[in-house]
PDB file of C-alpha atoms in Angstrom:
ATOM      1  CA  MET A 304      -1.075 -12.689   1.890  1.00 61.00           C
ATOM      2  CA  LYS A 305       0.837 -10.756   3.854  1.00 83.00           C
ATOM      3  CA  LEU A 306       1.406  -7.054   2.586  1.00 80.00           C
ATOM      4  CA  LEU A 307       4.948  -7.680   1.750  1.00 82.00           C
ATOM      5  CA  SER A 308       4.310 -10.669  -0.305  1.00 85.00           C
ATOM      6  CA  VAL A 309       1.509  -8.665  -2.094  1.00 84.00           C
ATOM      7  CA  VAL A 310       3.658  -5.700  -2.701  1.00 82.00           C
ATOM      8  CA  LYS A 311       6.626  -7.710  -3.746  1.00 83.00           C
ATOM      9  CA  TRP A 312       4.563 -10.060  -6.063  1.00 83.00           C
ATOM     10  CA  ILE A 313       2.436  -6.607  -7.790  1.00 78.00           C
ATOM     11  CA  LEU A 314       6.344  -5.249  -8.583  1.00 79.00           C
ATOM     12  CA  LYS A 315       7.306  -8.382 -10.334  1.00 79.00           C
ATOM     13  CA  LYS A 316       3.556  -8.278 -12.219  1.00 74.00           C
ATOM     14  CA  ILE A 317       5.449  -4.139 -13.378  1.00 74.00           C
ATOM     15  CA  ILE A 318       9.170  -4.898 -13.755  1.00 74.00           C
ATOM     16  CA  PHE A 319       7.880  -8.030 -15.937  1.00 70.00           C
ATOM     17  CA  PRO A 320       4.632  -7.233 -17.456  1.00 60.00           C
ATOM     18  CA  SER A 321       2.005  -8.863 -19.423  1.00 64.00           C
ATOM     19  CA  LYS A 322       0.747  -6.982 -22.403  1.00 59.00           C
ATOM     20  CA  GLY A 323      -2.317  -5.008 -20.769  1.00 59.00           C
ATOM     21  CA  HIS A 324      -1.874  -5.727 -17.552  1.00 64.00           C
ATOM     22  CA  ASN A 325       0.473  -2.453 -16.199  1.00 67.00           C
ATOM     23  CA  ASN A 326      -2.110   0.538 -15.463  1.00 74.00           C
ATOM     24  CA  ARG A 327      -3.807  -2.383 -13.036  1.00 77.00           C
ATOM     25  CA  TYR A 328      -1.311  -3.536 -11.436  1.00 75.00           C
ATOM     26  CA  LEU A 329       0.081   0.424 -10.694  1.00 78.00           C
ATOM     27  CA  LEU A 330      -3.640   0.978  -9.692  1.00 82.00           C
ATOM     28  CA  LEU A 331      -3.104  -2.047  -7.626  1.00 83.00           C
ATOM     29  CA  LEU A 332       0.215  -0.821  -5.562  1.00 83.00           C
ATOM     30  CA  HIS A 333      -1.277   3.347  -5.607  1.00 86.00           C
ATOM     31  CA  ASN A 334      -3.940   1.828  -3.906  1.00 88.00           C
ATOM     32  CA  ILE A 335      -1.401  -0.281  -1.060  1.00 87.00           C
ATOM     33  CA  LYS A 336       0.477   3.076  -0.596  1.00 89.00           C
ATOM     34  CA  ILE A 337      -2.337   5.503   0.425  1.00 90.00           C
ATOM     35  CA  ASP A 338      -4.326   2.650   2.785  1.00 89.00           C
ATOM     36  CA  SER A 339      -1.152   2.430   4.159  1.00 90.00           C
ATOM     37  CA  HIS A 340       0.078   6.192   5.284  1.00 91.00           C
ATOM     38  CA  ARG A 341      -3.697   6.255   5.375  1.00 90.00           C
ATOM     39  CA  PHE A 342      -2.780   3.731   8.147  1.00 92.00           C
ATOM     40  CA  ILE A 343       0.213   5.597   9.548  1.00 92.00           C
ATOM     41  CA  VAL A 344      -2.145   8.232  10.443  1.00 93.00           C
ATOM     42  CA  GLN A 345      -4.384   7.523  11.827  1.00 94.00           C
ATOM     43  CA  ARG A 346      -1.982   5.781  14.016  1.00 93.00           C
ATOM     44  CA  ALA A 347       0.229   9.053  14.536  1.00 94.00           C
ATOM     45  CA  LEU A 348      -3.395  10.403  15.152  1.00 94.00           C
ATOM     46  CA  ASN A 349      -4.608   8.225  17.853  1.00 94.00           C
ATOM     47  CA  LEU A 350      -0.980   8.615  19.640  1.00 94.00           C
ATOM     48  CA  LEU A 351      -1.510  12.240  19.949  1.00 93.00           C
ATOM     49  CA  ILE A 352      -5.355  11.568  21.616  1.00 93.00           C
ATOM     50  CA  GLU A 353      -3.777   9.604  24.463  1.00 93.00           C
ATOM     51  CA  LYS A 354      -0.758  11.245  24.599  1.00 91.00           C
ATOM     52  CA  SER A 355      -2.672  14.809  25.827  1.00 88.00           C
ATOM     53  CA  LYS A 356      -5.324  12.529  27.988  1.00 81.00           C
TER      54      LYS A 356
END
């Protein structure tokens, strides 16, 4: 499943949540945000290292 599809699915679940599941989906969305940020930072650092060589 593509990342965009997963994010759309989670957003639908947050907007139209079943009772008791809201916190779980918010946590999943938060984890996706953290992983995306980690990827961006790692990529930026790799580009800086390559540029300095």
